[in-house]
Short mmCIF file of C-alpha atoms in Angstrom, two decimals:
data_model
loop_
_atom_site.label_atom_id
_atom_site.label_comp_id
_atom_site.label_asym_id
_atom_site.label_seq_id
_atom_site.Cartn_x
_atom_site.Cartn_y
_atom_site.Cartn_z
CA UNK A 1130 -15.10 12.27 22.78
CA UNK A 1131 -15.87 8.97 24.11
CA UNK A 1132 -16.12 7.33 20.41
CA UNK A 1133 -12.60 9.16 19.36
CA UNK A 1134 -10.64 7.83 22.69
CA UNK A 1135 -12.67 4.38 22.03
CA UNK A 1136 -10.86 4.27 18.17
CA UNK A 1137 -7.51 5.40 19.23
CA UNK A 1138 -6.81 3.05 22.03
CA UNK A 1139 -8.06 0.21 19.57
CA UNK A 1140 -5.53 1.21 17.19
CA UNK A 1141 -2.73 1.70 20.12
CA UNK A 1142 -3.51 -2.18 20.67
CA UNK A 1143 -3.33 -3.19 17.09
CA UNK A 1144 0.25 -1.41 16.53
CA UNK A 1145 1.06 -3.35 19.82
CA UNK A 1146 -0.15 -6.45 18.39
CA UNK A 1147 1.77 -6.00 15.02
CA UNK A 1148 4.99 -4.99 16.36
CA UNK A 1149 5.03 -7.96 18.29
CA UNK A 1150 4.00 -10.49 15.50
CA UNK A 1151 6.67 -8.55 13.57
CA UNK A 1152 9.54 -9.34 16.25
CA UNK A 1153 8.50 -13.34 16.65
CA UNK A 1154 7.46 -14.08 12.78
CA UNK A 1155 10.85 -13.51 11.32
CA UNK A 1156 12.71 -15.77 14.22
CA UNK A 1157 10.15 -18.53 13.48
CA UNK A 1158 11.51 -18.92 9.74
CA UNK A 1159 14.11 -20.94 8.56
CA UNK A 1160 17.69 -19.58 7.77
CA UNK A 1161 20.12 -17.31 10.01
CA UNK A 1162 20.93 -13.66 9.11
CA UNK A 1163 24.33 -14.26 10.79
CA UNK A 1164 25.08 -17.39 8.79
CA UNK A 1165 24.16 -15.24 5.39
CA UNK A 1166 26.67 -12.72 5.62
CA UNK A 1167 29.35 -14.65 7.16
CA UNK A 1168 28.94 -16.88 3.70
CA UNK A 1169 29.14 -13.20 1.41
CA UNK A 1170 32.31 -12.83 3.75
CA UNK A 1171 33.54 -16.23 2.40
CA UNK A 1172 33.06 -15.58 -1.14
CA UNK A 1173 34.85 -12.66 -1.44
CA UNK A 1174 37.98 -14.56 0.57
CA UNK A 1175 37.61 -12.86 4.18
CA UNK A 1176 37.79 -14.48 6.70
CA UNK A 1177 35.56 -16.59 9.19
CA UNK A 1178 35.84 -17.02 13.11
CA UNK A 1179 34.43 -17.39 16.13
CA UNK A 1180 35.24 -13.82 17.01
CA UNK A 1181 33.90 -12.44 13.84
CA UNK A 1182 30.61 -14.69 13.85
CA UNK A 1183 29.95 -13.22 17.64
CA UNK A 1184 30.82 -8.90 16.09
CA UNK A 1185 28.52 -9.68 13.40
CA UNK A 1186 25.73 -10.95 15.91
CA UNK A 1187 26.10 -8.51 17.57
CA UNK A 1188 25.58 -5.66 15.36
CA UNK A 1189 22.30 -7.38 13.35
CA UNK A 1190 20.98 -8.14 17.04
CA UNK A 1191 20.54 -11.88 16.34
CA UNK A 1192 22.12 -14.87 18.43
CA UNK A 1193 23.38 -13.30 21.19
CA UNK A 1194 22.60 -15.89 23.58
CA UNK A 1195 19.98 -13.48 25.45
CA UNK A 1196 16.51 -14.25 26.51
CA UNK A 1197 14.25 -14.29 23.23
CA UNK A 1198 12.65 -11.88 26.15
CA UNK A 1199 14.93 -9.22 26.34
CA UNK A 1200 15.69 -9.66 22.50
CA UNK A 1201 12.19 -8.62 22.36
CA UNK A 1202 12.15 -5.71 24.62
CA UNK A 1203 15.19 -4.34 23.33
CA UNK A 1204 13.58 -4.56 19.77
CA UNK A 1205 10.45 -1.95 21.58
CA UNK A 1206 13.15 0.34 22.53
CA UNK A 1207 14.75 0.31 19.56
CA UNK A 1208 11.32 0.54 17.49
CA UNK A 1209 10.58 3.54 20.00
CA UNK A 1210 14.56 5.23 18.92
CA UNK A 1211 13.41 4.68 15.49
CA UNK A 1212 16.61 2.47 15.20
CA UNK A 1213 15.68 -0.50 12.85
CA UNK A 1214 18.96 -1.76 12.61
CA UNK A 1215 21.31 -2.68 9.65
CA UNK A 1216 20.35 -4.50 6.56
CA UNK A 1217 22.26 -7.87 5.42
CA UNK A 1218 20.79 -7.71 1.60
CA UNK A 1219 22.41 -4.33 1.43
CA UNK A 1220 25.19 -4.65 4.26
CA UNK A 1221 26.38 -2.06 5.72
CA UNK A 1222 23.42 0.44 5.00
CA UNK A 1223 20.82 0.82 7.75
CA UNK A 1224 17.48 -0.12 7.18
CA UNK A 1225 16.09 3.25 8.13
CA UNK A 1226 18.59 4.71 5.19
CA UNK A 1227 17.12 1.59 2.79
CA UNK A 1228 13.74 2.13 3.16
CA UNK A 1229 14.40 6.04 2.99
CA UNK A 1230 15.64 5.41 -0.72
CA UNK A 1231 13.12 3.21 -1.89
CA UNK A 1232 9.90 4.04 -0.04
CA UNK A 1233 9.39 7.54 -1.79
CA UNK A 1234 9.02 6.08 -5.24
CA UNK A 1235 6.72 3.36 -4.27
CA UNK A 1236 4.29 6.16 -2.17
CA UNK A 1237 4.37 8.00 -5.50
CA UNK A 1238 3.64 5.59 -7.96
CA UNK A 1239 1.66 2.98 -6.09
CA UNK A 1240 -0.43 6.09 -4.03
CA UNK A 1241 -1.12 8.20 -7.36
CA UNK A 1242 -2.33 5.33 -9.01
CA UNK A 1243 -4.66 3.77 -6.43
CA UNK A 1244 -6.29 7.20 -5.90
CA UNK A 1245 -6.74 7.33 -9.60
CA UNK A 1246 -8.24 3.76 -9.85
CA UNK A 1247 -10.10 4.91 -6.68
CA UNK A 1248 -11.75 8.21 -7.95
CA UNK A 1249 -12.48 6.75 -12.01
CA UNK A 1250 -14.13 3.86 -10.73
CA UNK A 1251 -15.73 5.86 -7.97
CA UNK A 1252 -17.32 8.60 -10.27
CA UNK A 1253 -18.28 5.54 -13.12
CA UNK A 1254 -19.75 3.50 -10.54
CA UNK A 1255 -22.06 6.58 -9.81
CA UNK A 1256 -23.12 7.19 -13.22
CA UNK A 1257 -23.75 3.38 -14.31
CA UNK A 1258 -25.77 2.92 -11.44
CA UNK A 1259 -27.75 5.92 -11.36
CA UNK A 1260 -28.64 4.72 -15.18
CA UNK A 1261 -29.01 1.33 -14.44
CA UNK A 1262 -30.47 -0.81 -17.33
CA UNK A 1263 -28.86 1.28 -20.01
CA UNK A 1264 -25.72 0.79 -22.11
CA UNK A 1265 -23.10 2.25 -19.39
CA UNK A 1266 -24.19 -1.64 -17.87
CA UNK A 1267 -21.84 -3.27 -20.38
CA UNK A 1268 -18.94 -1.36 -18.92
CA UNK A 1269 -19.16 -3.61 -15.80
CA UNK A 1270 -18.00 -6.91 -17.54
CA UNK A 1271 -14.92 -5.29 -19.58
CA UNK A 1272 -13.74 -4.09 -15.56
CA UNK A 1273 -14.50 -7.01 -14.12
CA UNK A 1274 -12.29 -9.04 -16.83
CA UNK A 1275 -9.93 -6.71 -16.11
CA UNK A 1276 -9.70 -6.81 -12.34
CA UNK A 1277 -9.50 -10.75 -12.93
CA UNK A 1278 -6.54 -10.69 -14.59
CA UNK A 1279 -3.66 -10.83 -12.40
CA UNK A 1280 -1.21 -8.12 -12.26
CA UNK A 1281 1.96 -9.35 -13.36
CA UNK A 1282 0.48 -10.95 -16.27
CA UNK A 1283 -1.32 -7.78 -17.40
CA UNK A 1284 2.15 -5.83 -16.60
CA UNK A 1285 3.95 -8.32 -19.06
CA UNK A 1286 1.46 -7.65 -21.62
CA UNK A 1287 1.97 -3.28 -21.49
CA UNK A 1288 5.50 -4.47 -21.43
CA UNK A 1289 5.42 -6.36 -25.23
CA UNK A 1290 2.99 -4.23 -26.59
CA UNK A 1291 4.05 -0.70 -25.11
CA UNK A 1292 7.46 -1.09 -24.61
CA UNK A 1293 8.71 -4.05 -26.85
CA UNK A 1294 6.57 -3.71 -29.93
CA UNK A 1295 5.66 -0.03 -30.03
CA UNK A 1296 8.85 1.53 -28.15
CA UNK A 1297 6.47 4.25 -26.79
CA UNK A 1298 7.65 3.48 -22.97
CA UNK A 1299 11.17 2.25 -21.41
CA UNK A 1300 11.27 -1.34 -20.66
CA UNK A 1301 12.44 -1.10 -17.14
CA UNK A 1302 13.80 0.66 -14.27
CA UNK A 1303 12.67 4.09 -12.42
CA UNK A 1304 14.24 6.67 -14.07
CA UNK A 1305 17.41 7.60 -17.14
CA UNK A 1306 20.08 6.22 -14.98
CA UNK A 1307 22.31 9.00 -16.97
CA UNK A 1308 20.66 11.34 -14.62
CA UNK A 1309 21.63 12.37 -11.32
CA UNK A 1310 19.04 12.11 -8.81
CA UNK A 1311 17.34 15.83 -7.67
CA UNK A 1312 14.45 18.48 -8.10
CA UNK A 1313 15.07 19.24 -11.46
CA UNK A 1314 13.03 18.87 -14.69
CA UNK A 1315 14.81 16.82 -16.39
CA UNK A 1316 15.00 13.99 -13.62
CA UNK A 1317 11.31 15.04 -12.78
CA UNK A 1318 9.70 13.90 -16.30
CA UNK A 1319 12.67 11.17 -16.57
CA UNK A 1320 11.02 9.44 -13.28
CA UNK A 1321 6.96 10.51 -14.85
CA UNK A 1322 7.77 8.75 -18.19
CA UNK A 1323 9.21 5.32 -16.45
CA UNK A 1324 6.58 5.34 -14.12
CA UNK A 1325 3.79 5.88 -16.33
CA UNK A 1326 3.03 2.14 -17.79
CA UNK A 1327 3.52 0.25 -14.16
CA UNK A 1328 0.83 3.19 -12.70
CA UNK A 1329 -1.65 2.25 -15.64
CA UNK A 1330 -1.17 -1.40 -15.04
CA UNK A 1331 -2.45 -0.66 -11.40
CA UNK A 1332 -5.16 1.72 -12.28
CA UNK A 1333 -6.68 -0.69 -14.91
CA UNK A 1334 -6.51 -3.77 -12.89
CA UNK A 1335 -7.77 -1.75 -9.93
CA UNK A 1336 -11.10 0.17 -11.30
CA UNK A 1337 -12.95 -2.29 -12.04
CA UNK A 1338 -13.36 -3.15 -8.68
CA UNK A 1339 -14.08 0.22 -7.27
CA UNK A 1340 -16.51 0.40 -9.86
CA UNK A 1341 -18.63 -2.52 -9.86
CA UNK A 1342 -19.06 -1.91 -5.85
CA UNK A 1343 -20.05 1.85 -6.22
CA UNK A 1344 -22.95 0.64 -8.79
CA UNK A 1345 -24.32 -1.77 -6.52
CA UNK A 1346 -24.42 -0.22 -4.01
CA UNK A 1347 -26.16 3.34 -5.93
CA UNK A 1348 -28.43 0.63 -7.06
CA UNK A 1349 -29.55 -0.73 -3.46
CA UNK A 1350 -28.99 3.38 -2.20
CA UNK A 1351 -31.95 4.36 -4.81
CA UNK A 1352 -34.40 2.40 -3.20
CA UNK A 1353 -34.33 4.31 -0.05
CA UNK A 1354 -36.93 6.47 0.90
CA UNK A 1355 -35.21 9.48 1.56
CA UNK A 1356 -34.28 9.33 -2.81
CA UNK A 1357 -37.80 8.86 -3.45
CA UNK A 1358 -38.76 11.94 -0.89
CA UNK A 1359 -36.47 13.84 -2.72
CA UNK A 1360 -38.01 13.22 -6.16
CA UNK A 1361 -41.09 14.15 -4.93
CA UNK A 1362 -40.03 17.25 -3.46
CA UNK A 1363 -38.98 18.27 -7.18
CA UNK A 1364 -35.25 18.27 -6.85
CA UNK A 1365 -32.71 18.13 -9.98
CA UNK A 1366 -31.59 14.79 -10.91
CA UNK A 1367 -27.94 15.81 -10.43
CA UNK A 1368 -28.53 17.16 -6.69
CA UNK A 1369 -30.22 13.71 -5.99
CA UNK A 1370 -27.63 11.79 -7.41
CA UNK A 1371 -24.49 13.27 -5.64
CA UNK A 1372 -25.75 14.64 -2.82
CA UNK A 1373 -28.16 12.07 -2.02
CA UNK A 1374 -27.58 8.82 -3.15
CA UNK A 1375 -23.89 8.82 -3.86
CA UNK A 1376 -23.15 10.24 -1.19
CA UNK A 1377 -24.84 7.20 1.17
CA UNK A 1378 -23.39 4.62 -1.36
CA UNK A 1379 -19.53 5.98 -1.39
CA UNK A 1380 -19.07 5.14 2.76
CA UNK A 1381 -18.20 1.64 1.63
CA UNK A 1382 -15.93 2.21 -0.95
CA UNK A 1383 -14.08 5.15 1.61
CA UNK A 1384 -13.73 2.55 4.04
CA UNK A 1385 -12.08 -0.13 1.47
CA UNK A 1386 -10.38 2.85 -0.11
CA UNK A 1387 -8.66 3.40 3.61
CA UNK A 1388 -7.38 -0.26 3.42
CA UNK A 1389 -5.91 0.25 -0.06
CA UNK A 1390 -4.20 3.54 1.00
CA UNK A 1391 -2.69 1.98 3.99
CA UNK A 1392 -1.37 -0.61 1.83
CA UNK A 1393 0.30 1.91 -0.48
CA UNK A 1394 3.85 1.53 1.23
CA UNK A 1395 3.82 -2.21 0.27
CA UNK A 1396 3.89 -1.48 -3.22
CA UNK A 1397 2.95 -3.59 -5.96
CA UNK A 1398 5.72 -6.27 -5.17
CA UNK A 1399 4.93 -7.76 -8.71
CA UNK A 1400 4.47 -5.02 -10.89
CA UNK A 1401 7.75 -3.39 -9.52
CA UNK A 1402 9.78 -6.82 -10.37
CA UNK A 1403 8.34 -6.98 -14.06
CA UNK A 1404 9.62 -3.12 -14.65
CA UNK A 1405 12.43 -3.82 -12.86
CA UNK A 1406 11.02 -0.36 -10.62
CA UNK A 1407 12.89 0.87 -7.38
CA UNK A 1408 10.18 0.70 -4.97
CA UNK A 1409 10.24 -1.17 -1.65
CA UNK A 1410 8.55 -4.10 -3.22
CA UNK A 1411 11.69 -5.11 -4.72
CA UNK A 1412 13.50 -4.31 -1.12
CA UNK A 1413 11.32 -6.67 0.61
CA UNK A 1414 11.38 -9.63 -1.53
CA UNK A 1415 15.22 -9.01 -1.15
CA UNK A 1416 14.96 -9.44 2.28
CA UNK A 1417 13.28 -12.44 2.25
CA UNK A 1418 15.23 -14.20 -0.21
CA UNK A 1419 18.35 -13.31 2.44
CA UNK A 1420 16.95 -14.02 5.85
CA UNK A 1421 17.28 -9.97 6.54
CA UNK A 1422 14.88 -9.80 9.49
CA UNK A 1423 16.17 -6.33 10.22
CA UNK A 1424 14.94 -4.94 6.71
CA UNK A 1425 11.91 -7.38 6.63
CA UNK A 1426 11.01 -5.85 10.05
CA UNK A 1427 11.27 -2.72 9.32
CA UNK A 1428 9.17 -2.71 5.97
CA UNK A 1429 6.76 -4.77 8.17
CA UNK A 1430 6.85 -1.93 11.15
CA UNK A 1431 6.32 1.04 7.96
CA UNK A 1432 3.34 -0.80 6.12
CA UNK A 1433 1.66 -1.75 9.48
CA UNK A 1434 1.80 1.94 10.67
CA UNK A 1435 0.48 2.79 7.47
CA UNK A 1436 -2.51 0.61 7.18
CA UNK A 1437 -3.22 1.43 10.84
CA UNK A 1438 -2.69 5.62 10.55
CA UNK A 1439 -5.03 5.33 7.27
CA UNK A 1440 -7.94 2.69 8.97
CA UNK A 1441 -7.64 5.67 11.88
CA UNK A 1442 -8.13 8.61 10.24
CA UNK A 1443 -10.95 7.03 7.43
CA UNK A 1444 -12.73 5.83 10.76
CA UNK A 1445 -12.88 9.58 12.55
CA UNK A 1446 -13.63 11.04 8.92
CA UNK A 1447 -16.02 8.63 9.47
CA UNK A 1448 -17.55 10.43 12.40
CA UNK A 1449 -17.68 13.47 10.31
CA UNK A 1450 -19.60 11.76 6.83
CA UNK A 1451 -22.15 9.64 9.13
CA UNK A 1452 -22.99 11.57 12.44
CA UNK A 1453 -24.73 7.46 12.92
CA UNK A 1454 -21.31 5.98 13.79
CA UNK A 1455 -21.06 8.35 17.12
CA UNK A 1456 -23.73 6.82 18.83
CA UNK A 1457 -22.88 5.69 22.01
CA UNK A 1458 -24.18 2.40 22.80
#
């Protein structure tokens, strides 16, 4: 119980840690929330005062000539309220209600298609390296090429080829925007068919690196005594391979696969601007581009939970795969 406690008051101290680096990072950067909307205001002929500078500082929580202090411990309440505030790149919507919209489609494309990447390169990493030295060796350079290339310039290239030159996929967005939005088939296959080519673009840039880690490590894995005790003892290949040495050589790739997973909620900031896709990429480098700490924070606040929740529960599976790790020192 000891090693459980140990791992979840670590991870209590890392969300600590990131939701205060996520209340100070945003202040430390050029540009004023405030002084953003007040200039939409102007362009559209409202009007600017005093009065209305110190209502609309008041509502985004910025400048309101309190303690950077108690800015901060109001922000923990908040946080705690689960009140993130209200966006400036998509005034008057609350970020809660912003990230709401865009963070499903982002979990399912980005998560679907890491997993994929995750078990293909897994299972071919297995195979290649338990026949090391034969032909399944030259699939290791094509991935590696692959995983070299970065993503928005392999996304531009599906794009001409797929969408431009061939017409077999839509160029852009995340679904027929003649559809309305809901649980039916129709807006169901709609969202399957637009997603399709930015999910492959992730899985093919992404296997090759689950791959070429599995086979090295199956390689060094083989080695081991305990594979060479079982080939003496007369078992079937097959039973060696899985539940001997790939099961040893996957821990690695579980614990980088935790890492990926948590950073599902990020997206694939690139990919989602080259197919123009509604996922909270897009949202954050909106926020960004208009000083919207509220929205910025709050994407921050979702992504670090996520990482965290998904390091947490791959290290206590962890407990469970390699009785080793419980040790108490």
């Amino acid at each position: 119980m000891r090693y459980y406690a140990r791992k979840l008051g670590f991870y209590l101290v890392a969300l600590w840690a990131a939701l205060t680096l996520n209340f100070f990072i945003p202040r430390m950067m050029p540009g004023n929330p405030v002084d953003t909307l007040l200039a939409k205001l102007q362009q559209r002929g409202g009007s600017v005062g005093p009065d209305v500078r110190e209502a609309y500082a008041l509502m985004l929580g910025t400048d309101t000539g309190e303690p950077l202090w108690n800015q901060y411990f109001s922000y923990l309440g908040n946080m705690l309220r689960g009140d993130l505030g209200v966006s400036v790149s998509v005034f008057p919507e609350e970020v809660t209600t912003v990230i709401a919209q865009s963070l499903p489609w982002t979990i399912v494309l980005v998560g679907i298609a890491t997993f994929l990447s995750f078990l293909v390169g897994v299972v071919l990493g297995m195979v290649v390296g338990w026949k090391r030295g034969t032909w399944l060796d030259s699939l290791i350079p094509a991935t590696t090429v692959l995983s070299a290339v970065p993503y928005f310039w392999l996304a531009l290239i599906f794009v001409m080829v797929f969408s431009t030159s061939l017409a077999w996929f839509p160029l852009n967005g995340g679904y027929d925007v003649a559809l309305s939005t809901g649980w039916t088939w129709e807006f169901i296959s709609s969202a399957i068919y637009h997603g399709f080519l930015p999910a492959l673009t992730i899985v093919v840039s992404s296997v090759g690196g689950w791959l070429l880690g599995m086979r090295n490590m199956m390689v060094s894995t083989m080695s081991e005594d305990y594979i060479l005790t079982a080939r003496a003892k007369g078992l079937r290949n097959n039973r060696i391979m899985t539940r001997y040495a790939a099961r040893n050589a996957v821990l690695p790739s579980v614990a980088g696969f935790a890492i990926s997973l948590g950073f599902v909620v990020s997206g694939s900031i690139i990919t989602e601007q080259v197919f123009s896709y509604p996922g909270i990429g897009g949202k954050l480098l909106q926020a960004v581009e208009n000083s919207d700490y509220a929205l910025m924070q709050g994407i921050f606040l979702v992504i670090t939970v996520a990482v965290l929740a998904a390091n947490l529960v791959v290290d206590l599976l962890y407990g469970f795969i390699d009785p080793r790790t419980r040790v108490e020192n």
